[in-house]
C-alpha positions as a Python dict, from the first residue, in 0.01 Angstrom:
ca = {
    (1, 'X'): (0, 0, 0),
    (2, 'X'): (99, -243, -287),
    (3, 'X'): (251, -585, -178),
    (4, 'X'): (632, -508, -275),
    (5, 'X'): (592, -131, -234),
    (6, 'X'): (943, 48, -137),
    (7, 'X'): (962, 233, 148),
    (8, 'X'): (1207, 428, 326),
    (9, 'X'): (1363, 284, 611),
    (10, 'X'): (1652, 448, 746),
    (11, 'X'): (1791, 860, 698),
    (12, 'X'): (2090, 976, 784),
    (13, 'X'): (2281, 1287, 669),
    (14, 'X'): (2594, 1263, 409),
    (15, 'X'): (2760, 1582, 305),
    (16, 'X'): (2480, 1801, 431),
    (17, 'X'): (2192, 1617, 226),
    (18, 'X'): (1917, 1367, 351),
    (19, 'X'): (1971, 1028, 227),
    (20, 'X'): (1733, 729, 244),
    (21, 'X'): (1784, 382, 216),
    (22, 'X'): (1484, 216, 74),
    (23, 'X'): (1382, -141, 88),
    (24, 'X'): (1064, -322, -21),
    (25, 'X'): (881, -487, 263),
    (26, 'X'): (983, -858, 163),
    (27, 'X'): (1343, -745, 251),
    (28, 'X'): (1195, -609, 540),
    (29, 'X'): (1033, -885, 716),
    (30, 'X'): (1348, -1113, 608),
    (31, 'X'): (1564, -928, 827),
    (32, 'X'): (1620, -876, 1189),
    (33, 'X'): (1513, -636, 1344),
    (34, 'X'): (1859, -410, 1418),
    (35, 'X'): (1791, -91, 1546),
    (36, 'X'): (1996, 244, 1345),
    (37, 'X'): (2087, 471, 1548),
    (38, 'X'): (2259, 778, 1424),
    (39, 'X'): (2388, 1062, 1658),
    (40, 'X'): (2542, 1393, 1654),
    (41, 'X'): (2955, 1420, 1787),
    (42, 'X'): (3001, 1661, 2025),
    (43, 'X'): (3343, 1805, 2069),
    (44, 'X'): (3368, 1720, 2421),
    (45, 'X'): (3169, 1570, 2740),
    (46, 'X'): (3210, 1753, 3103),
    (47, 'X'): (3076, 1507, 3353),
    (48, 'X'): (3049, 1649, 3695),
    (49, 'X'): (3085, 1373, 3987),
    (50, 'X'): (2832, 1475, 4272),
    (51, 'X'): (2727, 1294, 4633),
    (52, 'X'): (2465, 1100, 4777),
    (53, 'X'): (2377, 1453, 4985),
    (54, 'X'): (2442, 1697, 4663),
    (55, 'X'): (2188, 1482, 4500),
    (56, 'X'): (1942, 1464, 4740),
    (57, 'X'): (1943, 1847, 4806),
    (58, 'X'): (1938, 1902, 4390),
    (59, 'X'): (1585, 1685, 4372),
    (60, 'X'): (1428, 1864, 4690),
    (61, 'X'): (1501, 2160, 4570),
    (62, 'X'): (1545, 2485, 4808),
    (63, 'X'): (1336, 2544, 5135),
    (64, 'X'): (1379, 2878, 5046),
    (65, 'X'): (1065, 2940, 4793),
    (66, 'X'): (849, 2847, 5118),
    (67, 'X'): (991, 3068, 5350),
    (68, 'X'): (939, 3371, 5080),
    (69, 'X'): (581, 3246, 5047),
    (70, 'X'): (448, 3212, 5368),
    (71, 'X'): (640, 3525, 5461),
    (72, 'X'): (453, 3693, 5122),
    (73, 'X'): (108, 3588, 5269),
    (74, 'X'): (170, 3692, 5650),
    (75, 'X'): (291, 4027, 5573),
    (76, 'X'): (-3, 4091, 5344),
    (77, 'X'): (-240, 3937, 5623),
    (78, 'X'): (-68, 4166, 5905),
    (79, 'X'): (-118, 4468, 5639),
    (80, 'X'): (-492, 4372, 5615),
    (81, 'X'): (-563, 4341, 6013),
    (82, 'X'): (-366, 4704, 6038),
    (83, 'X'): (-596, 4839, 5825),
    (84, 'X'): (-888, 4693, 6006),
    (85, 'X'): (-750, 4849, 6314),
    (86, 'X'): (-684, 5158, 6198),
    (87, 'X'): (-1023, 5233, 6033),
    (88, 'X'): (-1251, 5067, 6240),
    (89, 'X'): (-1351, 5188, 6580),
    (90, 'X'): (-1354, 4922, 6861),
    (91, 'X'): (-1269, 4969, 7209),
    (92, 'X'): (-947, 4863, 7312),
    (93, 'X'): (-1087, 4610, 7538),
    (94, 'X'): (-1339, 4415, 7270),
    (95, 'X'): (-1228, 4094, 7183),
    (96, 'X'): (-1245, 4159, 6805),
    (97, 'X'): (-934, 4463, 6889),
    (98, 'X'): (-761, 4201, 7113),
    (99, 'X'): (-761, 3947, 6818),
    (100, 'X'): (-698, 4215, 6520),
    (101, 'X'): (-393, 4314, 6731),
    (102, 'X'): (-245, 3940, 6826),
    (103, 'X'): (-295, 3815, 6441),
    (104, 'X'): (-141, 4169, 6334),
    (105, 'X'): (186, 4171, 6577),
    (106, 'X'): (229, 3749, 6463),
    (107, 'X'): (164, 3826, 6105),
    (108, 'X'): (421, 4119, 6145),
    (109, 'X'): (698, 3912, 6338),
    (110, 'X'): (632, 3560, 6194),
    (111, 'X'): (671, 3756, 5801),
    (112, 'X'): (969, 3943, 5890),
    (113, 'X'): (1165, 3652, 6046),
    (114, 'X'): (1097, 3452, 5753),
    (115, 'X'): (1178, 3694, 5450),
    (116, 'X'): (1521, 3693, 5700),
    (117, 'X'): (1564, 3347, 5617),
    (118, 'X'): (1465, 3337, 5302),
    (119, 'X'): (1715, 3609, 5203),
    (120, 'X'): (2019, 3460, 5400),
    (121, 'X'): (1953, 3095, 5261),
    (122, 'X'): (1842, 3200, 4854),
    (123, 'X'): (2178, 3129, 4721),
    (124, 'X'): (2196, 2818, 4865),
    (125, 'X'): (2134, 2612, 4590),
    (126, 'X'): (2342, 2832, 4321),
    (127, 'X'): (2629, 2771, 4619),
    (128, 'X'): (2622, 2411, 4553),
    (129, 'X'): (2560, 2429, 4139),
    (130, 'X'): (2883, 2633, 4196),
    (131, 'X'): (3086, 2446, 4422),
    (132, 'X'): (3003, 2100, 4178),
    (133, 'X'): (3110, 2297, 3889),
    (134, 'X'): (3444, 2458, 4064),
    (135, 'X'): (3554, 2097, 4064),
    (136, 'X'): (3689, 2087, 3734),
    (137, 'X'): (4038, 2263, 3654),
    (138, 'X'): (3977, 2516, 3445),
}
């Protein structure tokens, strides 16, 4: 780059068309160093006020993904030890049929009571988005 070469230094947009104010790099290093910033207006800024306990539940997020998950993988294990049982041929007092039978009836029980809670407590967090945004008059 030559010594007094002119290079652009700031861009904004007049009258929908890029213009650039150049200066050569003596003017540059003569000068502080201000900081242009140019932004966009928007029409209008909604700021929603919010608690110390609105927060907090917005960055945990909702329980409720667990629940569906854990529910997800002990129905699917209860389905797999049913199937075991089904096909296979044990006696009914062999420990292996004793312990297909208790992980089956958990799996089944423990699944089902969860996808409960998951489905009662899923809108939870669109509840509070809501309630936050209800706050302004419309």
């Amino acid at each position: 780059m030559a010594k007094n070469e002119k290079i652009p230094t700031a861009s904004e947009i007049k009258d929908g068309k890029v213009v650039e104010t150049v200066k050569s790099s003596s003017e540059q290093s003569t000068e502080s160093t201000n900081i242009n910033v140019t932004r966009g207006k928007y029409d209008s800024i909604t700021l929603y006020e919010i608690t110390d306990y609105e927060l907090d539940t917005l960055k945990k997020g909702s329980p409720t993904s667990i629940y569906l998950n854990f529910s997800i993988f002990l129905l699917s294990t209860a389905i797999s030890f049913l199937i075991t049982l089904i096909t296979g041929s044990y006696q009914s007092t062999s420990i292996e049929f004793v312990i297909f039978t208790i992980i089956c009836v958990v799996g089944f029980v423990v699944g089902i009571i969860l996808l409960i809670l998951w489905f009662r407590n899923k809108s939870d967090m669109g509840d509070l988005c809501d309630k936050i945004e209800n706050r302004i008059l419309k």
